[in-house]
XYZ file of C-alpha atoms in Angstrom:
565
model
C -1.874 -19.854 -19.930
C -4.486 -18.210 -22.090
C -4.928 -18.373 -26.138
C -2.794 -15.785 -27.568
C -4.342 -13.226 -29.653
C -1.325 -11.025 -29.575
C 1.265 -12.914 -30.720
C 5.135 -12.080 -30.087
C 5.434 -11.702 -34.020
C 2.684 -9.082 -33.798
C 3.677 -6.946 -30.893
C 7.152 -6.891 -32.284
C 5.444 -5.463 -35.816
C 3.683 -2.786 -33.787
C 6.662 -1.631 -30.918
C 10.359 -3.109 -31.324
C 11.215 0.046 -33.629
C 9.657 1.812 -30.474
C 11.886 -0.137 -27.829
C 15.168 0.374 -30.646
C 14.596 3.749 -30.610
C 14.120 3.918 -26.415
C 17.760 1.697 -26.378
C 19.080 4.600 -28.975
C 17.844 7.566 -26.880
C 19.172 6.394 -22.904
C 22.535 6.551 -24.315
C 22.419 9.295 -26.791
C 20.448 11.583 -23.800
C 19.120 13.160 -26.979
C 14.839 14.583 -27.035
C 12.281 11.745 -27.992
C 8.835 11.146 -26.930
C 6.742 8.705 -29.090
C 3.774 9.903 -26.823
C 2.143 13.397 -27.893
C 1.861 16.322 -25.809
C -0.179 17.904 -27.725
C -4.212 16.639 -26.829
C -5.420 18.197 -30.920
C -2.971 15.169 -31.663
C -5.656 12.245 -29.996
C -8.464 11.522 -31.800
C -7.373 9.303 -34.436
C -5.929 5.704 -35.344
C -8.681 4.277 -32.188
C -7.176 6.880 -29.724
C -9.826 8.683 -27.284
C -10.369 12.807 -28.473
C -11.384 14.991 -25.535
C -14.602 14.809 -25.669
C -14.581 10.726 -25.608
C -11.835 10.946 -22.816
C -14.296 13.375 -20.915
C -17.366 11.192 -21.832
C -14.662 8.079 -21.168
C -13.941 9.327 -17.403
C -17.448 10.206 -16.447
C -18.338 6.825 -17.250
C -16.647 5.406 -14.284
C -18.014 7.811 -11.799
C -20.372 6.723 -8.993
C -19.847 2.788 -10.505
C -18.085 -0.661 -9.483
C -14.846 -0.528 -11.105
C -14.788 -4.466 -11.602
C -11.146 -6.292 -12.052
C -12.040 -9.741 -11.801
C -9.238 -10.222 -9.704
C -9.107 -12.972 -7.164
C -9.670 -12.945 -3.342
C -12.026 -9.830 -3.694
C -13.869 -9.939 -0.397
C -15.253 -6.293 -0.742
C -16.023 -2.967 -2.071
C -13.716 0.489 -1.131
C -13.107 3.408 -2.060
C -14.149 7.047 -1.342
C -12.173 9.459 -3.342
C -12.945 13.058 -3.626
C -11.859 15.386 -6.398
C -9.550 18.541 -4.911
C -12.152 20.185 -6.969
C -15.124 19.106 -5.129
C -16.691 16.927 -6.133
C -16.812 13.081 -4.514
C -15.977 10.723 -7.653
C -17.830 7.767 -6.493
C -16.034 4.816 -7.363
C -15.854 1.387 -5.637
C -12.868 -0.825 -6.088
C -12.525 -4.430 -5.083
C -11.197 -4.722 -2.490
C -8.366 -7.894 -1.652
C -7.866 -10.726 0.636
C -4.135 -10.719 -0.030
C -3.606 -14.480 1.127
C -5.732 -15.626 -2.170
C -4.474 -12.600 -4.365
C -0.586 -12.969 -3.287
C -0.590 -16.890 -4.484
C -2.260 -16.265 -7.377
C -0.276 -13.685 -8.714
C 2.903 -15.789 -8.240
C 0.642 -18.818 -10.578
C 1.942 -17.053 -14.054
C 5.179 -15.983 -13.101
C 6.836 -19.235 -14.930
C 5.455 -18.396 -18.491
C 6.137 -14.978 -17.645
C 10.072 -15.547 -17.212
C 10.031 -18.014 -20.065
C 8.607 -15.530 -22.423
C 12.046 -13.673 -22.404
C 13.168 -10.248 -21.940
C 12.207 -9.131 -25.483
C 8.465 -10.589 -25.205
C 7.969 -9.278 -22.009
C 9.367 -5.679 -23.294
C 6.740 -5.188 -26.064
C 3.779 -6.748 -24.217
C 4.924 -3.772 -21.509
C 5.080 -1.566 -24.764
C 1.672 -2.525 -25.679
C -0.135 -1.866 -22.403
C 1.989 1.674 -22.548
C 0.166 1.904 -26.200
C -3.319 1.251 -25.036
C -2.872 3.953 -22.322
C -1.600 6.364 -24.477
C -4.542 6.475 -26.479
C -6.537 6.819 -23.212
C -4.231 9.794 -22.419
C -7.779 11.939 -22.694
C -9.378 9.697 -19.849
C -6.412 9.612 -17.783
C -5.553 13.577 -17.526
C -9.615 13.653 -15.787
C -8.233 10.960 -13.958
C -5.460 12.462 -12.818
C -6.702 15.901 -12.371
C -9.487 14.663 -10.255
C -7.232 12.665 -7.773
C -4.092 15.119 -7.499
C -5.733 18.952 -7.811
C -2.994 19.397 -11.285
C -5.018 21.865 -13.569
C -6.064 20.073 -16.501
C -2.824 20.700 -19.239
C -0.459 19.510 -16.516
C -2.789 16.082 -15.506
C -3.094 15.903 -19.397
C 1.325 15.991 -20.238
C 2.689 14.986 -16.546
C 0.038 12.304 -15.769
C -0.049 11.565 -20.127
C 2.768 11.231 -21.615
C 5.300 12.317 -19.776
C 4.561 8.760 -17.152
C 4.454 7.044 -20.573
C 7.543 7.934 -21.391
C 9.079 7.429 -17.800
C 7.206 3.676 -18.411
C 8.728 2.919 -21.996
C 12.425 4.491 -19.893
C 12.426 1.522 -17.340
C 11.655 -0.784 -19.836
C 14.392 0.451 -21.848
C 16.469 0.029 -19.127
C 15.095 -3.114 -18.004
C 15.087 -4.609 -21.516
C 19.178 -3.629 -21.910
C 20.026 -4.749 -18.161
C 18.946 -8.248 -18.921
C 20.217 -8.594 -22.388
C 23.848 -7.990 -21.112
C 24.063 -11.795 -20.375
C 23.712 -13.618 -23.469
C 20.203 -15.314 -23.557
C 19.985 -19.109 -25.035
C 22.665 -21.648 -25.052
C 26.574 -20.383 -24.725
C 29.380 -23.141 -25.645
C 32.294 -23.149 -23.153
C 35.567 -24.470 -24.108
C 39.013 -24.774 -21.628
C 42.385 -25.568 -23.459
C 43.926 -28.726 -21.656
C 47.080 -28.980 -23.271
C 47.391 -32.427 -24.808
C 44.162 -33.911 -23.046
C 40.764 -33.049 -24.728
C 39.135 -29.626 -23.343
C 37.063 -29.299 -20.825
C 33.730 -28.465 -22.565
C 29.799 -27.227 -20.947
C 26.988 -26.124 -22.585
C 25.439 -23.195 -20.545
C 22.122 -21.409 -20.493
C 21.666 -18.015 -18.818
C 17.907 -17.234 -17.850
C 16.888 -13.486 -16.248
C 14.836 -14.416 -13.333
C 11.974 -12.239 -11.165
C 12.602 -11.572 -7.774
C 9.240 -11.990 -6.697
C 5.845 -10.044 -6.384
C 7.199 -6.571 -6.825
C 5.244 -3.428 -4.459
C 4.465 0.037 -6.122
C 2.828 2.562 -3.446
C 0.991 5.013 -5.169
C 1.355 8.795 -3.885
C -1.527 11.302 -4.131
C 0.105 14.141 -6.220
C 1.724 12.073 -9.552
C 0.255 8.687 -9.409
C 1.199 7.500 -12.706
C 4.613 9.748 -13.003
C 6.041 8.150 -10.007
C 4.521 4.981 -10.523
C 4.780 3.639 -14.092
C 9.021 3.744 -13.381
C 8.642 0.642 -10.979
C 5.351 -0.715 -11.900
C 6.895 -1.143 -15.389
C 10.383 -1.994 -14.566
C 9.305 -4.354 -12.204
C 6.829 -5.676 -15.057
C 9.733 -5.967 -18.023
C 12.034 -7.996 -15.584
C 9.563 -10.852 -14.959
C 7.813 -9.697 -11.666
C 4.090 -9.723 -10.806
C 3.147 -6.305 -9.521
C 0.786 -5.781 -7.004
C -0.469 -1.804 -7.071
C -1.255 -0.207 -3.560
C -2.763 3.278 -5.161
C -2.999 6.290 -2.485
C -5.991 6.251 -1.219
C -7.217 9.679 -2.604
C -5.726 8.682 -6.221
C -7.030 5.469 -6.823
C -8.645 5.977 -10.259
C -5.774 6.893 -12.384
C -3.306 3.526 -11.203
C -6.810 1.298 -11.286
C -7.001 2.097 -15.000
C -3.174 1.200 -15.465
C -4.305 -2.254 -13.846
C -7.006 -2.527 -15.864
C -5.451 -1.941 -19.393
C -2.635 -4.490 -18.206
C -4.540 -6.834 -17.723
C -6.338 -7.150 -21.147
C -2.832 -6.897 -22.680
C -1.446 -9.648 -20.316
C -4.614 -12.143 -21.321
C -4.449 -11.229 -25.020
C -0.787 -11.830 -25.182
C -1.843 -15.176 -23.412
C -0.130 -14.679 -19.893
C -1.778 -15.116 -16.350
C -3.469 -11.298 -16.150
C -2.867 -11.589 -12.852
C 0.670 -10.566 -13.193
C -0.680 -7.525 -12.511
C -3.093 -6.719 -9.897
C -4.664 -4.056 -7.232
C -4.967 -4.093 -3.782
C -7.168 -0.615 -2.766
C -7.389 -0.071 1.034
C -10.430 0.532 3.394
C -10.574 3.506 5.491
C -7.569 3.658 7.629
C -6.351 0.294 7.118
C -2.856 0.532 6.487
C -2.593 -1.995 4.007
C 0.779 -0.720 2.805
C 2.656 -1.919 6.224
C 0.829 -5.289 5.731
C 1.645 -5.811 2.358
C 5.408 -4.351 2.857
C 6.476 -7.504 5.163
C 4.832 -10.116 3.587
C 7.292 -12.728 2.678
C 5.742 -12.805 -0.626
C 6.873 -9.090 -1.279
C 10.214 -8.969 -2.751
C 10.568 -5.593 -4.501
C 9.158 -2.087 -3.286
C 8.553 0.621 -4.990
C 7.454 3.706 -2.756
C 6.918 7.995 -3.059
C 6.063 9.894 -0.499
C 7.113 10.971 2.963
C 10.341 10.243 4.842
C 8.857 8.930 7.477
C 6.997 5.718 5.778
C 10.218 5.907 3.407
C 12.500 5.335 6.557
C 10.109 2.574 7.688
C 9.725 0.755 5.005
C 13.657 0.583 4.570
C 14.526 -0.889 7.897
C 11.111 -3.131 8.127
C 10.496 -4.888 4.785
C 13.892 -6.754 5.308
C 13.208 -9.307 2.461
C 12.594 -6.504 -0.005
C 14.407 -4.641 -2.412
C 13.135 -0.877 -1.313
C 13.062 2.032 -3.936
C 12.508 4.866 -1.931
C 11.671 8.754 -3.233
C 11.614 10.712 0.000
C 11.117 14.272 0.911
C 14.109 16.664 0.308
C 14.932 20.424 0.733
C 15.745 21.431 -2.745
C 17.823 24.996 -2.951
C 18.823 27.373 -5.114
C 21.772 29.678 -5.108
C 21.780 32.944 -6.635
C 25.264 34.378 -7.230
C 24.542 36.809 -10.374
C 23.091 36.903 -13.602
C 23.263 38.541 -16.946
C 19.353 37.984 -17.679
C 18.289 39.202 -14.251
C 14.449 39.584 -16.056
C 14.486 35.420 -17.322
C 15.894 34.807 -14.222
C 13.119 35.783 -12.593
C 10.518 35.103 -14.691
C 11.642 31.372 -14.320
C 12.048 31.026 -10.958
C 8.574 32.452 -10.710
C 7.090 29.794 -12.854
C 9.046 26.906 -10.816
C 7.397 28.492 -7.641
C 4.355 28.259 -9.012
C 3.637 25.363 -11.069
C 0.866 22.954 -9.376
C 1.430 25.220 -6.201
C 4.801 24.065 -5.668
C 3.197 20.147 -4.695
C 6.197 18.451 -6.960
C 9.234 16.913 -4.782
C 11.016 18.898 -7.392
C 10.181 22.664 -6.303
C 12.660 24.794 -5.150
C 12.120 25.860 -1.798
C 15.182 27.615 -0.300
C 16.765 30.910 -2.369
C 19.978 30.919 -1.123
C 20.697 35.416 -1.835
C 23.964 36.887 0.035
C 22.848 39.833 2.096
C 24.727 42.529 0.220
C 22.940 41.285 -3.119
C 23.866 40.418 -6.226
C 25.657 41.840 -9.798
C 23.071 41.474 -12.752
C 22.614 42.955 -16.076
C 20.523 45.676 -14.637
C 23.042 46.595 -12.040
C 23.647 45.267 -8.834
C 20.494 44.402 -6.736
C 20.365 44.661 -3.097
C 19.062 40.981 -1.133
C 15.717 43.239 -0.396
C 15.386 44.127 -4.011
C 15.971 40.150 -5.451
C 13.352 39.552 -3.118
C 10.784 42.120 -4.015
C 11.499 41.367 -7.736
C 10.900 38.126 -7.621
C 7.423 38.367 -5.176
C 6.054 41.001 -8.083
C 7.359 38.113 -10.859
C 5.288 35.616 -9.362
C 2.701 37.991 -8.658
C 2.718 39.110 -12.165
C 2.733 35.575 -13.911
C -0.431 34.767 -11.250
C -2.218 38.121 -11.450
C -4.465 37.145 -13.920
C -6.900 34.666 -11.937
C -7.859 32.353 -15.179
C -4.098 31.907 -16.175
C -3.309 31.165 -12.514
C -5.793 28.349 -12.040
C -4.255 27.415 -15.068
C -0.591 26.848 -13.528
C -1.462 26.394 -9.897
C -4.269 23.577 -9.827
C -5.934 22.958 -6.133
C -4.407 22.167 -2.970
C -4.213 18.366 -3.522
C -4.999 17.952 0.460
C -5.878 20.021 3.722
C -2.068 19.309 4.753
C -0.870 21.503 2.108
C -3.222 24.264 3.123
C -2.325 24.119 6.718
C 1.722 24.513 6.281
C 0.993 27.097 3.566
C -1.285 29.055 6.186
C 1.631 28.528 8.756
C 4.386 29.700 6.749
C 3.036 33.366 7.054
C 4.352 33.369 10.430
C 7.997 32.090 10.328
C 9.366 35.105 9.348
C 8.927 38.412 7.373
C 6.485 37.979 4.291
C 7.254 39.078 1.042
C 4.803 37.990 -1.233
C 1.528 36.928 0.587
C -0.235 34.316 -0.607
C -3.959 34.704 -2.093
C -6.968 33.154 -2.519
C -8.195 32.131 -6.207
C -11.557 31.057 -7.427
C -11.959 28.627 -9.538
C -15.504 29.495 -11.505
C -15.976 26.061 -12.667
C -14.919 24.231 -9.094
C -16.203 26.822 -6.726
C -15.360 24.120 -3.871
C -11.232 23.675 -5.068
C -8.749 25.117 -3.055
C -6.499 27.611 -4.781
C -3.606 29.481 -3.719
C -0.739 31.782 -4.828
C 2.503 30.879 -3.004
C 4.100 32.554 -0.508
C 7.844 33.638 -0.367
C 8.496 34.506 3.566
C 12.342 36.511 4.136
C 14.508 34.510 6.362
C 17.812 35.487 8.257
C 19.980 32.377 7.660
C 22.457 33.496 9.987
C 19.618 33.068 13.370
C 19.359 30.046 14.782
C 15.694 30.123 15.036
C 15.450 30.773 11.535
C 17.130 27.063 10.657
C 14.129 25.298 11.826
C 12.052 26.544 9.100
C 14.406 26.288 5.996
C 16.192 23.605 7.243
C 13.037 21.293 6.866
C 10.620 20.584 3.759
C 7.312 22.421 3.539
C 5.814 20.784 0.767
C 3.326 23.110 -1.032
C 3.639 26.858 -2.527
C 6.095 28.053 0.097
C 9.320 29.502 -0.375
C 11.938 31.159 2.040
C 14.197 33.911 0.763
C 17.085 32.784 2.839
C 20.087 35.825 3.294
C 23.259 34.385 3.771
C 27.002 36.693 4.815
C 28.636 35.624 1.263
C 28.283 33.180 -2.067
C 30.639 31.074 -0.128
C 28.088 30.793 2.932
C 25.487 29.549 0.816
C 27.539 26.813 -0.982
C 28.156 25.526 2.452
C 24.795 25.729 3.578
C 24.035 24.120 0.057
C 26.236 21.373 0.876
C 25.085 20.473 4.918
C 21.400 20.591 3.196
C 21.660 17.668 0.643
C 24.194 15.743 3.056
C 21.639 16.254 5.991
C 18.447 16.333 4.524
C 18.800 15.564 0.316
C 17.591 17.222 -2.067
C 15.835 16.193 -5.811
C 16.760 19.219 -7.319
C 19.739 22.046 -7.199
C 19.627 25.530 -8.797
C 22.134 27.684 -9.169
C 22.663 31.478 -11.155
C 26.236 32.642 -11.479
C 28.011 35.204 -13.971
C 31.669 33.437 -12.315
C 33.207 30.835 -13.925
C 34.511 30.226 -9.919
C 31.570 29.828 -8.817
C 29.808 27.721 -11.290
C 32.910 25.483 -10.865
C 32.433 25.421 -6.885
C 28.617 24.959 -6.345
C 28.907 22.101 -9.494
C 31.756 20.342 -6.839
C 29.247 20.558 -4.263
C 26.427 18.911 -6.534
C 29.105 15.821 -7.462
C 30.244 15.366 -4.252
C 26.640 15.193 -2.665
C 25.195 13.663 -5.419
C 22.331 16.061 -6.417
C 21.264 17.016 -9.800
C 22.087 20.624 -10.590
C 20.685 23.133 -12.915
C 22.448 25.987 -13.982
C 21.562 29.574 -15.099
C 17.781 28.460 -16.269
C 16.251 31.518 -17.599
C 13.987 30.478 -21.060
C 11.753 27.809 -21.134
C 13.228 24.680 -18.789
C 12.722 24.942 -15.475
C 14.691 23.145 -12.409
C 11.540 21.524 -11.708
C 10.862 19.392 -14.911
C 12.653 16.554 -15.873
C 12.600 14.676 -19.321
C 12.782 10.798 -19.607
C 15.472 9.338 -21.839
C 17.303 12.042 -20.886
C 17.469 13.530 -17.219
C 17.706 11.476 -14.202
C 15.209 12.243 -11.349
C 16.613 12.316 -8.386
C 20.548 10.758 -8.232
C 20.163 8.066 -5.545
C 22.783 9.481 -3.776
C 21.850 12.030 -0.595
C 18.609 11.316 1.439
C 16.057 12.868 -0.757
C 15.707 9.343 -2.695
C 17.673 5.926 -2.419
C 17.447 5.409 -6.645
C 16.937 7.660 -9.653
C 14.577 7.609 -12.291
C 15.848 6.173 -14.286
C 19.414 4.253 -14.683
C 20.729 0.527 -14.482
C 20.744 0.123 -11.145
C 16.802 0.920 -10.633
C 16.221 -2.323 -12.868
C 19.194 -4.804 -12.463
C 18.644 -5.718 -8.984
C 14.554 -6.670 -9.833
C 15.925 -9.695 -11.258
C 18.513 -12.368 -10.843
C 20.542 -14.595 -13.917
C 20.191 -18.259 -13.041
C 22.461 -20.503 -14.651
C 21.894 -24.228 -15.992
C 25.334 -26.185 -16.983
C 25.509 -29.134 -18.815
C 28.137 -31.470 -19.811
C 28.945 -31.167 -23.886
């Protein structure tokens, strides 16, 4: 175990009002966020301003980016920017039978340290990368195609805050049981009572798994990296291999906390494949792997739930997210929002509605009733409207963060009718990114042939305009979608108290997170830590949402040591 130079006395002066207030917010479900949004608001107090973060990120390109980790038997990498440009970087590359034992070498101080020590060294590490926040939006931008205001808040503070969350929760799971020495005493009538002296100790599973995915590498995975972290686990960090950079800095900055605070910094490590290596499904069924934490398709999802047997598996997956429209009586911010949730980062979030649910005869809105062609044409000239200006559409759209994308938008045109056809943008300062407008293609839910295509995710800026007989057809269809194929998000717009009663049933009794009647500035797409769950855990889009107890209490066990009195 190293010197100290962070002391627990220290990091409690800088971040236990930080963790109170975190406790205070899960269970009030009230707005805070002790990360700024705002990048005029870094610059100060040793934090990095934009032009240091810029300066900061270019740095690292075309260099080593040296971990001093153990078992490196190599060099990897080969990222390239969905702008264009190739970043570079090498990473070390691991021979997981010296890193594996060596990251289990500091687990004991680690668990001694307590749930409280190891909650504000995980504070302080979330500290240190907040006033990176500059570097890591390039980071992020570069790796997933998010413009640069999105890298900056989603891949910024917004993973902060889903970081401090788990610890939160993490710090609040283990603190149920009472830590230190608890005196038991049993009445035995006239003979003296039985009497123990018992200690209750939280206790890490094991090395702990986060798999990076390539479109929010640090949004989906600070939750696990971090709740992992806080409840005594070494984490081992397999990064996608297009979005290395943003999860190698993570490792980096925790790290230099761990060593300063005097732990084993190789509590936290990386482990960066080689071309087509697969190091994932190796690292998933080693025996030494005892939590998972994984995004990304169903397919790997499904895997990694029946294969790594000696795991606890985390699991986002893909889903089919839907949206019913009923009525409205703001049929203008009604579609002005759904536009924007179409639109943001080209519709690559798991979050994105995909499937407008519109009954055939139309709908009753504050502008009269609308016929299912006229919803539809409204909403293709809304999004072609917010994106019409090509500056402010690079702006909200990003680049196509892989040729995937491009290929199942470029399909999409030919499933069915096509309402709003999707367009090229240039980008003037990435010429080589990949930009494009969504598509919305008209579907006749009641033909067979037409399931195939809305009954399966497209991720990317595609959206079917799905025409259903009555509101009462699309509730069902609502409801065989999240049973059969999940969903992360549900939307709904409704004037009838009926009807907002029926499609909320639905959403309880399937388990997905609904959103109701969005028309200002929230959008069914965006979630807020401390306050909104992401994903519920409960249909097939995810097995666990981010973030409640049960993501955290099963990372660790409470071992018990009796004595006599």
């Amino acid at each position: 175990m190293a010197t100290a130079q962070l002391t627990t006395d220290r990091l409690a002066e800088k971040h236990r009002s930080t963790l109170d207030q975190a406790l205070a917010t899960i269970r009030s479900r009230a707005y805070w966020s002790p990360y700024p949004e705002h990048p005029k608001a870094y610059g100060a107090d040793g934090s990095l301003d934009a032009a240091a973060g810029l300066a900061a990120h270019q740095s690292a390109l075309n260099t080593r980016f040296d971990l001093d980790q153990p078992g490196t038997d190599g060099w990897t990498g080969g990222e390239i920017s969905p702008y264009g440009p190739s970043l570079g970087i090498e990473y070390p590359h691991a021979d997981l039978d010296v890193l594996l034992p060596a990251m289990r070498a500091g687990m004991g101080a680690w668990r001694d340290a307590g749930a409280e020590t190891r909650a504000l060294v995980c504070l302080e590490i979330l500290a240190r990368i907040s006033a990176r926040t500059h570097e890591f939006a390039h980071a992020v931008m570069h790796t997933s195609g998010q413009a640069f205001m999105m890298a900056f808040q989603a891949g910024g503070p917004h993973a902060q805050d889903r970081g401090l969350e788990a610890v939160a929760y993490a710090y609040e799971e283990q603190t149920r049981t009472p830590a230190g020495r608890a005196d038991w005493s049993k009445p035995q009538g006239k003979r003296d009572p039985l009497e123990l002296s018992k200690e209750f100790t939280p206790v890490g599973r094991g090395i702990a798994l986060v798999i990076g995915c390539n479109t929010f590498p640090t949004w989906n995975g600070y939750p696990g990296l971090f709740a992992s972290l806080a409840t005594g686990n070494p984490v081992v960090v397999k990064p996608h291999p297009r979005a290395v950079l943003p999860l190698a800095l993570t490792v980096k900055v925790a790290r230099e906390v761990l060593a300063e605070a005097g732990f084993d910094p190789n509590l936290v490590a990386l482990a960066v494949e080689r071309p087509g290596e697969g190091i994932a499904k190796t690292l998933a069924v080693r025996p030494e792997i005892r939590i998972i934490d994984y995004t990304g398709s169903t397919a790997f999802g499904d895997w990694l739930e029946a294969n790594a047997r000696q795991a606890q598996v985390y699991t986002e997956k893909a889903g089919v997210n839907t949206v019913v429209v009923d009525s409205t009586d703001d049929y203008k911010g009604m579609l002005g929002n759904l536009a924007f949730s179409l639109s943001l980062y080209s519709g690559q979030m798991c979050t994105t509605p995909q499937n407008l649910l519109i009954p055939r005869d139309g709908i009753t809105t504050d502008q009269g009733p609308k016929s299912y062609d006229e919803v539809v044409a409204d909403l293709a000239a809304a999004v072609g409207g917010l994106l019409g200006d090509d500056a402010r559409a690079n702006g909200l759209l990003g680049a196509l963060v892989n040729p995937d994308v491009k290929a199942r938008l470029e399909a999409a045109a030919g499933l069915g009718e096509v309402a709003l056809a999707s367009r090229e943008v240039v980008n003037p300062e990435y010429p080589d990114a990949v930009v494009r407008t969504p598509v919305i293609v008209k579907l006749d839910g009641s033909k067979p042939d037409a399931q195939a295509a809305y009954f399966s995710e497209c991720f990317g800026p595609v959206s079917f305009a799905v025409s259903v007989d009555s509101t009462a057809d699309a509730l069902e269809l609502l409801r065989r979608t999240v049973r059969e194929k999940g969903a992360m998000t549900v939307g709904a717009y409704t004037t009838s108290a009926d009807t907002e009663r029926a499609v909320e049933e639905v959403c309880l009794e399937e388990s997905a997170q609904l959103s109701l009647n969005l028309t200002g500035g929230v959008f069914v797409n965006q979630t807020a830590a401390f306050s909104d769950f992401h994903g519920s855990g409960g249909n097939p889009a995810a097995n666990a949402a981010l973030c409640d107890g049960a993501f955290v209490s099963n990372r660790f066990r409470v071992v018990e040591v009796r004595r006599q009195a």
